[in-house]
Amino acid sequence: MIRWNVVLAGGVGSRFWPLSTPEQPKQLLPLVSESPMLHDTIERLRPSAPPERTLVLTNAGLRAAVLAMEPSLPPENVIAEPRPAGTCAALAWAATCIAERTGPESVMVCTHADWAIGDVPAFRSTLDRAAQVAYEEQALVTVGIVPSRPDPGFGYIQPGTVVHDDVRRVARFAEKPSREMAVGMVSEGYLWNSGIFAWRVGDLLDEIRALTPEVQPALEAAGGDLTSFFAQVKSIAIDVGVLERSQRVLVMPGQFGWDDVGTWAALHRVRHHDAQGNAMLGPSFALQASGNVVHADGTQVVLYGVHDLVVVARDGLVMVTTRAHASDLKQLLDAMPADVRDR
């Protein structure tokens, strides 16, 4: 089995303002560790495939930054999307590139660049097994995360009939539910939809040809030209365009401390805590303060007698909010003067 790792590294991560910018989105920032999240992702995957069999899919404006950060990657392995067109287009193009280089039976394992992983050995072992199942069963395999809480911020997967061991057919994909529905889903054995996929590239392309008119005509007409493909393809997510339409989708559970790190508040779950339960990175000090998230970039932050705050300090700008409000910065950004928001 020839394995490739494919890392989705697009997006701007506006929920991490003021640290993230279009030129330096969250996947290029050291939010969980002292290294950028993309670098941590590639290092986690490195033992399973060499740089020559690692693709990074990113925005056209980020390609130079990714290559500078990861000089071991061949330049042709950093694929710059001319415009955002959804995960189905990106992964279809990646599958086409892999099929051309090492054949349709090659297995691609897909992850995102902006995750935190608590148990790296378990993560690697799960992905290795997903790749093997995909190869042997000629199926599209997704890894569903065993929930640690009923979270309405994630999509869910309902496992169906057993194929073997803990590998099951997918009964259905569920959109982000209400909190009450999430409680019920967790009690019924649903899994979080992580966005981790494994499949032989030929199997994915077969399903796209059969099921995805939003992508297939553009893929056929492009004739191997990336610019032509992205000019014609319709935007759609891989879940909607392929997985929800296919009868060849299997799910297996994963337990390795996965978190998609979607907001500043999420960093409280994945960063190291001090004795008072604060998750702090950079020069900072806390007294009689607990449950806070601090990201100090070159500016000393001191907390005294406060709880459950998010404090981000960078280049003379300080943002202070609560962990509860940190999940929705759009209202703040829309109301803020442009000279402050875009500085």
mmCIF file of C-alpha atoms in Angstrom:
data_model
loop_
_atom_site.group_PDB
_atom_site.id
_atom_site.type_symbol
_atom_site.label_atom_id
_atom_site.label_comp_id
_atom_site.label_asym_id
_atom_site.label_seq_id
_atom_site.Cartn_x
_atom_site.Cartn_y
_atom_site.Cartn_z
ATOM 1 C CA MET A 1 0.000 0.000 0.000
ATOM 2 C CA ILE A 2 1.327 3.416 -1.015
ATOM 3 C CA ARG A 3 0.151 6.046 1.465
ATOM 4 C CA TRP A 4 -0.086 9.792 1.067
ATOM 5 C CA ASN A 5 -0.916 12.375 3.708
ATOM 6 C CA VAL A 6 -3.082 15.305 2.605
ATOM 7 C CA VAL A 7 -3.384 18.357 4.857
ATOM 8 C CA LEU A 8 -6.147 20.920 4.357
ATOM 9 C CA ALA A 9 -4.663 24.290 5.315
ATOM 10 C CA GLY A 10 -6.964 26.945 3.854
ATOM 11 C CA GLY A 11 -9.173 29.486 5.598
ATOM 12 C CA VAL A 12 -8.465 32.741 7.423
ATOM 13 C CA GLY A 13 -9.477 31.918 11.002
ATOM 14 C CA SER A 14 -11.143 35.251 11.812
ATOM 15 C CA ARG A 15 -12.284 33.867 15.166
ATOM 16 C CA PHE A 16 -8.686 34.289 16.358
ATOM 17 C CA TRP A 17 -8.580 38.045 15.892
ATOM 18 C CA PRO A 18 -6.442 40.024 16.627
ATOM 19 C CA LEU A 19 -3.703 37.423 16.199
ATOM 20 C CA SER A 20 -4.929 35.940 12.932
ATOM 21 C CA THR A 21 -4.915 37.862 9.657
ATOM 22 C CA PRO A 22 -5.575 36.840 6.035
ATOM 23 C CA GLU A 23 -1.792 36.760 5.545
ATOM 24 C CA GLN A 24 -1.209 34.762 8.739
ATOM 25 C CA PRO A 25 -4.325 32.703 9.596
ATOM 26 C CA LYS A 26 -4.589 30.428 12.582
ATOM 27 C CA GLN A 27 -2.984 27.376 10.941
ATOM 28 C CA LEU A 28 0.254 29.383 10.633
ATOM 29 C CA LEU A 29 0.160 30.555 14.259
ATOM 30 C CA PRO A 30 1.565 28.948 17.440
ATOM 31 C CA LEU A 31 -1.757 28.671 19.236
ATOM 32 C CA VAL A 32 -1.452 25.302 20.978
ATOM 33 C CA SER A 33 2.313 24.894 21.262
ATOM 34 C CA GLU A 34 5.307 27.080 20.499
ATOM 35 C CA SER A 35 5.197 25.897 16.867
ATOM 36 C CA PRO A 36 2.654 26.868 14.200
ATOM 37 C CA MET A 37 -0.296 24.502 14.035
ATOM 38 C CA LEU A 38 0.501 23.454 10.447
ATOM 39 C CA HIS A 39 4.044 22.518 11.461
ATOM 40 C CA ASP A 40 2.746 20.459 14.385
ATOM 41 C CA THR A 41 0.346 18.690 12.005
ATOM 42 C CA ILE A 42 3.040 17.773 9.512
ATOM 43 C CA GLU A 43 5.354 16.554 12.272
ATOM 44 C CA ARG A 44 2.592 14.296 13.639
ATOM 45 C CA LEU A 45 2.125 12.767 10.189
ATOM 46 C CA ARG A 46 5.797 12.552 9.185
ATOM 47 C CA PRO A 47 6.440 8.939 10.374
ATOM 48 C CA SER A 48 3.681 7.591 8.100
ATOM 49 C CA ALA A 49 4.779 9.144 4.787
ATOM 50 C CA PRO A 50 7.818 11.139 3.611
ATOM 51 C CA PRO A 51 7.577 14.782 2.464
ATOM 52 C CA GLU A 52 7.494 13.523 -1.137
ATOM 53 C CA ARG A 53 4.108 11.905 -0.343
ATOM 54 C CA THR A 54 2.657 14.783 1.680
ATOM 55 C CA LEU A 55 0.364 17.334 0.035
ATOM 56 C CA VAL A 56 -0.690 20.632 1.600
ATOM 57 C CA LEU A 57 -3.790 22.288 0.121
ATOM 58 C CA THR A 58 -3.906 26.000 0.875
ATOM 59 C CA ASN A 59 -4.931 29.438 -0.389
ATOM 60 C CA ALA A 60 -2.932 30.949 -3.227
ATOM 61 C CA GLY A 61 -1.845 33.798 -0.965
ATOM 62 C CA LEU A 62 -0.371 31.435 1.630
ATOM 63 C CA ARG A 63 1.729 29.186 -0.603
ATOM 64 C CA ALA A 64 4.979 31.110 -0.097
ATOM 65 C CA ALA A 65 4.502 31.159 3.675
ATOM 66 C CA VAL A 66 3.840 27.408 3.782
ATOM 67 C CA LEU A 67 6.942 26.640 1.713
ATOM 68 C CA ALA A 68 9.054 28.895 3.927
ATOM 69 C CA MET A 69 7.722 27.150 7.032
ATOM 70 C CA GLU A 70 8.127 23.621 5.620
ATOM 71 C CA PRO A 71 11.221 23.595 3.371
ATOM 72 C CA SER A 72 11.281 19.783 3.288
ATOM 73 C CA LEU A 73 8.112 19.742 1.171
ATOM 74 C CA PRO A 74 8.634 19.667 -2.594
ATOM 75 C CA PRO A 75 7.207 22.901 -4.052
ATOM 76 C CA GLU A 76 4.815 20.954 -6.274
ATOM 77 C CA ASN A 77 3.321 19.358 -3.128
ATOM 78 C CA VAL A 78 1.985 22.691 -1.836
ATOM 79 C CA ILE A 79 -1.138 23.174 -3.950
ATOM 80 C CA ALA A 80 -2.424 26.744 -4.070
ATOM 81 C CA GLU A 81 -6.155 27.019 -4.690
ATOM 82 C CA PRO A 82 -6.881 30.089 -6.872
ATOM 83 C CA ARG A 83 -10.187 30.574 -5.051
ATOM 84 C CA PRO A 84 -12.066 28.858 -2.201
ATOM 85 C CA ALA A 85 -14.209 26.086 -3.663
ATOM 86 C CA GLY A 86 -14.941 23.777 -0.745
ATOM 87 C CA THR A 87 -13.298 20.606 0.491
ATOM 88 C CA CYS A 88 -14.719 18.415 -2.271
ATOM 89 C CA ALA A 89 -12.903 20.333 -4.999
ATOM 90 C CA ALA A 90 -9.672 20.451 -3.013
ATOM 91 C CA LEU A 91 -9.650 16.737 -2.210
ATOM 92 C CA ALA A 92 -10.730 15.771 -5.733
ATOM 93 C CA TRP A 93 -7.764 17.684 -7.127
ATOM 94 C CA ALA A 94 -5.423 16.091 -4.585
ATOM 95 C CA ALA A 95 -6.715 12.631 -5.509
ATOM 96 C CA THR A 96 -6.125 13.348 -9.196
ATOM 97 C CA CYS A 97 -2.536 14.443 -8.515
ATOM 98 C CA ILE A 98 -1.842 11.340 -6.433
ATOM 99 C CA ALA A 99 -3.380 9.001 -9.005
ATOM 100 C CA GLU A 100 -1.137 10.476 -11.685
ATOM 101 C CA ARG A 101 2.008 10.054 -9.561
ATOM 102 C CA THR A 102 1.570 6.681 -7.870
ATOM 103 C CA GLY A 103 -1.608 5.147 -9.251
ATOM 104 C CA PRO A 104 -5.311 4.857 -8.342
ATOM 105 C CA GLU A 105 -4.743 2.267 -5.590
ATOM 106 C CA SER A 106 -2.704 4.754 -3.540
ATOM 107 C CA VAL A 107 -4.358 5.647 -0.241
ATOM 108 C CA MET A 108 -4.715 9.255 0.837
ATOM 109 C CA VAL A 109 -5.288 10.109 4.498
ATOM 110 C CA CYS A 110 -6.831 13.560 4.934
ATOM 111 C CA THR A 111 -6.506 15.786 7.989
ATOM 112 C CA HIS A 112 -6.788 19.493 8.791
ATOM 113 C CA ALA A 113 -3.951 21.794 9.792
ATOM 114 C CA ASP A 114 -5.697 23.452 12.734
ATOM 115 C CA TRP A 115 -6.326 20.629 15.188
ATOM 116 C CA ALA A 116 -4.954 19.886 18.626
ATOM 117 C CA ILE A 117 -4.144 16.220 19.320
ATOM 118 C CA GLY A 118 -3.618 15.061 22.889
ATOM 119 C CA ASP A 119 -2.390 11.481 22.283
ATOM 120 C CA VAL A 120 -0.164 11.490 19.201
ATOM 121 C CA PRO A 121 0.706 7.746 19.216
ATOM 122 C CA ALA A 122 -3.009 6.859 19.361
ATOM 123 C CA PHE A 123 -3.703 9.367 16.573
ATOM 124 C CA ARG A 124 -1.067 7.787 14.342
ATOM 125 C CA SER A 125 -2.265 4.269 15.113
ATOM 126 C CA THR A 126 -5.885 5.172 14.302
ATOM 127 C CA LEU A 127 -4.940 6.793 10.982
ATOM 128 C CA ASP A 128 -2.771 3.805 10.058
ATOM 129 C CA ARG A 129 -5.701 1.497 10.683
ATOM 130 C CA ALA A 130 -8.112 3.733 8.763
ATOM 131 C CA ALA A 131 -5.771 3.619 5.772
ATOM 132 C CA GLN A 132 -5.577 -0.173 5.948
ATOM 133 C CA VAL A 133 -9.360 -0.532 6.198
ATOM 134 C CA ALA A 134 -9.837 1.811 3.232
ATOM 135 C CA TYR A 135 -7.372 -0.212 1.166
ATOM 136 C CA GLU A 136 -8.757 -3.636 2.066
ATOM 137 C CA GLU A 137 -12.464 -2.756 1.913
ATOM 138 C CA GLN A 138 -12.161 -0.392 -1.087
ATOM 139 C CA ALA A 139 -14.284 2.009 0.932
ATOM 140 C CA LEU A 140 -14.379 5.641 1.944
ATOM 141 C CA VAL A 141 -13.433 5.656 5.624
ATOM 142 C CA THR A 142 -14.030 8.435 8.117
ATOM 143 C CA VAL A 143 -12.805 8.522 11.706
ATOM 144 C CA GLY A 144 -15.519 9.617 14.125
ATOM 145 C CA ILE A 145 -14.359 11.009 17.438
ATOM 146 C CA VAL A 146 -15.825 9.442 20.572
ATOM 147 C CA PRO A 147 -17.448 12.494 22.213
ATOM 148 C CA SER A 148 -16.138 13.760 25.536
ATOM 149 C CA ARG A 149 -19.207 15.986 25.969
ATOM 150 C CA PRO A 150 -22.456 16.852 24.160
ATOM 151 C CA ASP A 151 -21.197 19.713 21.993
ATOM 152 C CA PRO A 152 -23.560 21.528 19.594
ATOM 153 C CA GLY A 153 -20.568 22.981 17.759
ATOM 154 C CA PHE A 154 -19.786 19.761 15.868
ATOM 155 C CA GLY A 155 -21.499 17.661 13.244
ATOM 156 C CA TYR A 156 -22.268 14.056 14.217
ATOM 157 C CA ILE A 157 -22.143 10.601 12.623
ATOM 158 C CA GLN A 158 -24.554 7.791 13.451
ATOM 159 C CA PRO A 159 -22.784 4.414 13.129
ATOM 160 C CA GLY A 160 -24.852 1.728 11.427
ATOM 161 C CA THR A 161 -24.380 -1.987 10.780
ATOM 162 C CA VAL A 162 -21.125 -3.664 11.794
ATOM 163 C CA VAL A 163 -18.631 -4.546 9.049
ATOM 164 C CA HIS A 164 -16.030 -6.035 11.370
ATOM 165 C CA ASP A 165 -14.675 -5.245 14.828
ATOM 166 C CA ASP A 166 -15.472 -1.575 15.461
ATOM 167 C CA VAL A 167 -15.747 -0.632 11.767
ATOM 168 C CA ARG A 168 -19.339 0.147 10.821
ATOM 169 C CA ARG A 169 -21.289 1.526 7.916
ATOM 170 C CA VAL A 170 -22.458 5.105 8.284
ATOM 171 C CA ALA A 171 -26.177 5.274 8.976
ATOM 172 C CA ARG A 172 -26.327 9.044 8.577
ATOM 173 C CA PHE A 173 -24.488 12.315 8.951
ATOM 174 C CA ALA A 174 -26.140 14.914 11.198
ATOM 175 C CA GLU A 175 -25.626 18.664 10.997
ATOM 176 C CA LYS A 176 -24.705 20.657 14.101
ATOM 177 C CA PRO A 177 -27.573 19.976 16.532
ATOM 178 C CA SER A 178 -29.128 21.926 19.371
ATOM 179 C CA ARG A 179 -27.613 21.303 22.795
ATOM 180 C CA GLU A 180 -30.590 19.117 23.746
ATOM 181 C CA MET A 181 -30.229 17.049 20.585
ATOM 182 C CA ALA A 182 -26.488 16.718 21.176
ATOM 183 C CA VAL A 183 -27.138 15.227 24.604
ATOM 184 C CA GLY A 184 -29.387 12.617 23.024
ATOM 185 C CA MET A 185 -26.936 11.848 20.226
ATOM 186 C CA VAL A 186 -24.073 11.251 22.630
ATOM 187 C CA SER A 187 -26.226 8.909 24.738
ATOM 188 C CA GLU A 188 -27.175 6.982 21.569
ATOM 189 C CA GLY A 189 -23.547 6.418 20.512
ATOM 190 C CA TYR A 190 -23.158 9.035 17.808
ATOM 191 C CA LEU A 191 -19.610 10.179 17.004
ATOM 192 C CA TRP A 192 -18.257 13.638 16.246
ATOM 193 C CA ASN A 193 -17.637 14.257 12.553
ATOM 194 C CA SER A 194 -13.921 15.034 12.678
ATOM 195 C CA GLY A 195 -13.114 15.516 8.991
ATOM 196 C CA ILE A 196 -10.518 12.722 9.063
ATOM 197 C CA PHE A 197 -10.801 10.611 5.915
ATOM 198 C CA ALA A 198 -8.960 7.709 4.285
ATOM 199 C CA TRP A 199 -9.583 6.183 0.861
ATOM 200 C CA ARG A 200 -7.915 4.846 -2.238
ATOM 201 C CA VAL A 201 -7.780 7.770 -4.627
ATOM 202 C CA GLY A 202 -9.381 5.716 -7.400
ATOM 203 C CA ASP A 203 -12.350 4.911 -5.158
ATOM 204 C CA LEU A 204 -12.895 8.599 -4.323
ATOM 205 C CA LEU A 205 -12.662 9.607 -7.980
ATOM 206 C CA ASP A 206 -15.094 6.827 -8.958
ATOM 207 C CA GLU A 207 -17.641 8.142 -6.449
ATOM 208 C CA ILE A 208 -17.150 11.731 -7.642
ATOM 209 C CA ARG A 209 -17.736 10.636 -11.228
ATOM 210 C CA ALA A 210 -20.926 8.848 -10.205
ATOM 211 C CA LEU A 211 -22.328 11.185 -7.574
ATOM 212 C CA THR A 212 -20.933 14.711 -7.751
ATOM 213 C CA PRO A 213 -22.005 16.806 -10.749
ATOM 214 C CA GLU A 214 -20.764 19.903 -8.930
ATOM 215 C CA VAL A 215 -17.169 18.688 -9.396
ATOM 216 C CA GLN A 216 -16.890 15.966 -12.046
ATOM 217 C CA PRO A 217 -17.497 18.078 -15.205
ATOM 218 C CA ALA A 218 -14.859 20.610 -14.143
ATOM 219 C CA LEU A 219 -12.402 17.830 -13.299
ATOM 220 C CA GLU A 220 -12.882 16.260 -16.715
ATOM 221 C CA ALA A 221 -12.758 19.528 -18.638
ATOM 222 C CA ALA A 222 -9.690 20.903 -16.861
ATOM 223 C CA GLY A 223 -7.321 18.415 -18.471
ATOM 224 C CA GLY A 224 -4.921 18.600 -15.550
ATOM 225 C CA ASP A 225 -4.867 22.402 -15.368
ATOM 226 C CA LEU A 226 -5.458 23.629 -11.819
ATOM 227 C CA THR A 227 -6.505 27.158 -12.807
ATOM 228 C CA SER A 228 -9.053 25.865 -15.297
ATOM 229 C CA PHE A 229 -10.465 23.403 -12.763
ATOM 230 C CA PHE A 230 -10.991 26.003 -10.029
ATOM 231 C CA ALA A 231 -12.498 28.439 -12.525
ATOM 232 C CA GLN A 232 -15.232 25.925 -13.410
ATOM 233 C CA VAL A 233 -15.869 23.853 -10.286
ATOM 234 C CA LYS A 234 -18.857 24.499 -8.033
ATOM 235 C CA SER A 235 -18.196 24.900 -4.335
ATOM 236 C CA ILE A 236 -19.372 22.018 -2.151
ATOM 237 C CA ALA A 237 -18.130 20.196 0.946
ATOM 238 C CA ILE A 238 -16.850 16.636 0.629
ATOM 239 C CA ASP A 239 -19.425 15.491 3.204
ATOM 240 C CA VAL A 240 -22.335 16.810 1.122
ATOM 241 C CA GLY A 241 -20.910 16.157 -2.339
ATOM 242 C CA VAL A 242 -19.719 12.594 -1.786
ATOM 243 C CA LEU A 243 -20.096 11.045 1.659
ATOM 244 C CA GLU A 244 -23.807 11.718 2.176
ATOM 245 C CA ARG A 245 -24.541 10.356 -1.318
ATOM 246 C CA SER A 246 -22.303 7.283 -1.279
ATOM 247 C CA GLN A 247 -23.096 3.728 -0.180
ATOM 248 C CA ARG A 248 -19.406 2.969 0.378
ATOM 249 C CA VAL A 249 -18.770 5.000 3.538
ATOM 250 C CA LEU A 250 -17.473 3.342 6.703
ATOM 251 C CA VAL A 251 -16.784 4.880 10.100
ATOM 252 C CA MET A 252 -14.428 3.808 12.856
ATOM 253 C CA PRO A 253 -14.049 5.457 16.272
ATOM 254 C CA GLY A 254 -11.089 7.527 17.382
ATOM 255 C CA GLN A 255 -10.015 8.471 20.913
ATOM 256 C CA PHE A 256 -6.854 10.567 20.969
ATOM 257 C CA GLY A 257 -7.709 13.918 22.528
ATOM 258 C CA TRP A 258 -8.916 15.584 19.321
ATOM 259 C CA ASP A 259 -10.037 19.224 19.330
ATOM 260 C CA ASP A 260 -10.640 21.452 16.330
ATOM 261 C CA VAL A 261 -9.543 24.597 18.242
ATOM 262 C CA GLY A 262 -12.266 26.743 16.744
ATOM 263 C CA THR A 263 -12.150 29.682 19.185
ATOM 264 C CA TRP A 264 -9.937 31.371 21.751
ATOM 265 C CA ALA A 265 -12.024 29.693 24.457
ATOM 266 C CA ALA A 266 -11.160 26.262 23.001
ATOM 267 C CA LEU A 267 -7.523 26.840 23.927
ATOM 268 C CA HIS A 268 -8.504 26.306 27.550
ATOM 269 C CA ARG A 269 -9.181 22.662 26.663
ATOM 270 C CA VAL A 270 -5.890 22.008 24.885
ATOM 271 C CA ARG A 271 -3.219 24.154 26.534
ATOM 272 C CA HIS A 272 -1.307 23.350 29.701
ATOM 273 C CA HIS A 273 -2.882 24.841 32.831
ATOM 274 C CA ASP A 274 -1.100 26.502 35.720
ATOM 275 C CA ALA A 275 -2.033 25.675 39.313
ATOM 276 C CA GLN A 276 -5.002 28.048 39.125
ATOM 277 C CA GLY A 277 -6.403 26.552 35.927
ATOM 278 C CA ASN A 278 -5.226 29.322 33.614
ATOM 279 C CA ALA A 279 -4.065 28.490 30.067
ATOM 280 C CA MET A 280 -1.360 31.043 29.363
ATOM 281 C CA LEU A 281 1.204 31.416 26.579
ATOM 282 C CA GLY A 282 3.771 34.195 26.537
ATOM 283 C CA PRO A 283 4.899 36.592 29.282
ATOM 284 C CA SER A 284 2.084 36.578 31.840
ATOM 285 C CA PHE A 285 1.384 36.375 35.559
ATOM 286 C CA ALA A 286 -1.833 35.569 37.448
ATOM 287 C CA LEU A 287 -2.821 35.988 41.102
ATOM 288 C CA GLN A 288 -6.169 34.923 42.549
ATOM 289 C CA ALA A 289 -7.273 34.373 38.945
ATOM 290 C CA SER A 290 -8.596 31.153 37.406
ATOM 291 C CA GLY A 291 -9.974 29.678 34.216
ATOM 292 C CA ASN A 292 -8.458 32.372 31.995
ATOM 293 C CA VAL A 293 -6.940 32.077 28.522
ATOM 294 C CA VAL A 294 -3.981 34.394 27.860
ATOM 295 C CA HIS A 295 -1.993 34.818 24.662
ATOM 296 C CA ALA A 296 0.740 37.398 25.163
ATOM 297 C CA ASP A 297 2.885 38.165 22.140
ATOM 298 C CA GLY A 298 5.687 40.482 23.283
ATOM 299 C CA THR A 299 3.520 42.276 25.878
ATOM 300 C CA GLN A 300 3.425 41.348 29.567
ATOM 301 C CA VAL A 301 -0.065 40.466 30.795
ATOM 302 C CA VAL A 302 -0.924 40.501 34.516
ATOM 303 C CA LEU A 303 -4.208 39.143 35.858
ATOM 304 C CA TYR A 304 -5.499 39.777 39.373
ATOM 305 C CA GLY A 305 -8.782 38.550 40.782
ATOM 306 C CA VAL A 306 -10.456 37.774 37.447
ATOM 307 C CA HIS A 307 -11.922 34.544 36.108
ATOM 308 C CA ASP A 308 -12.875 32.926 32.785
ATOM 309 C CA LEU A 309 -11.490 35.724 30.620
ATOM 310 C CA VAL A 310 -9.710 35.662 27.257
ATOM 311 C CA VAL A 311 -6.856 38.175 26.999
ATOM 312 C CA VAL A 312 -4.914 38.541 23.749
ATOM 313 C CA ALA A 313 -2.071 41.073 23.546
ATOM 314 C CA ARG A 314 -0.149 41.751 20.360
ATOM 315 C CA ASP A 315 1.745 44.731 18.940
ATOM 316 C CA GLY A 316 0.238 47.283 21.307
ATOM 317 C CA LEU A 317 -3.321 45.971 20.872
ATOM 318 C CA VAL A 318 -5.088 44.181 23.718
ATOM 319 C CA MET A 319 -8.417 42.360 23.403
ATOM 320 C CA VAL A 320 -10.286 41.311 26.533
ATOM 321 C CA THR A 321 -13.474 39.261 26.469
ATOM 322 C CA THR A 322 -15.017 36.351 28.329
ATOM 323 C CA ARG A 323 -14.630 32.723 27.336
ATOM 324 C CA ALA A 324 -18.381 32.660 26.696
ATOM 325 C CA HIS A 325 -18.227 35.587 24.268
ATOM 326 C CA ALA A 326 -15.037 34.392 22.535
ATOM 327 C CA SER A 327 -16.991 31.930 20.415
ATOM 328 C CA ASP A 328 -18.577 34.783 18.461
ATOM 329 C CA LEU A 329 -16.222 37.625 17.547
ATOM 330 C CA LYS A 330 -18.133 38.510 14.370
ATOM 331 C CA GLN A 331 -20.333 41.041 16.169
ATOM 332 C CA LEU A 332 -17.230 42.696 17.618
ATOM 333 C CA LEU A 333 -15.406 42.800 14.293
ATOM 334 C CA ASP A 334 -18.443 44.193 12.453
ATOM 335 C CA ALA A 335 -18.852 46.990 14.990
ATOM 336 C CA MET A 336 -15.201 47.903 15.352
ATOM 337 C CA PRO A 337 -13.611 50.878 13.542
ATOM 338 C CA ALA A 338 -11.658 49.669 10.524
ATOM 339 C CA ASP A 339 -8.430 51.349 11.647
ATOM 340 C CA VAL A 340 -8.488 49.180 14.793
ATOM 341 C CA ARG A 341 -9.806 45.969 13.222
ATOM 342 C CA ASP A 342 -7.366 45.963 10.316
ATOM 343 C CA ARG A 343 -4.248 47.305 12.002
#
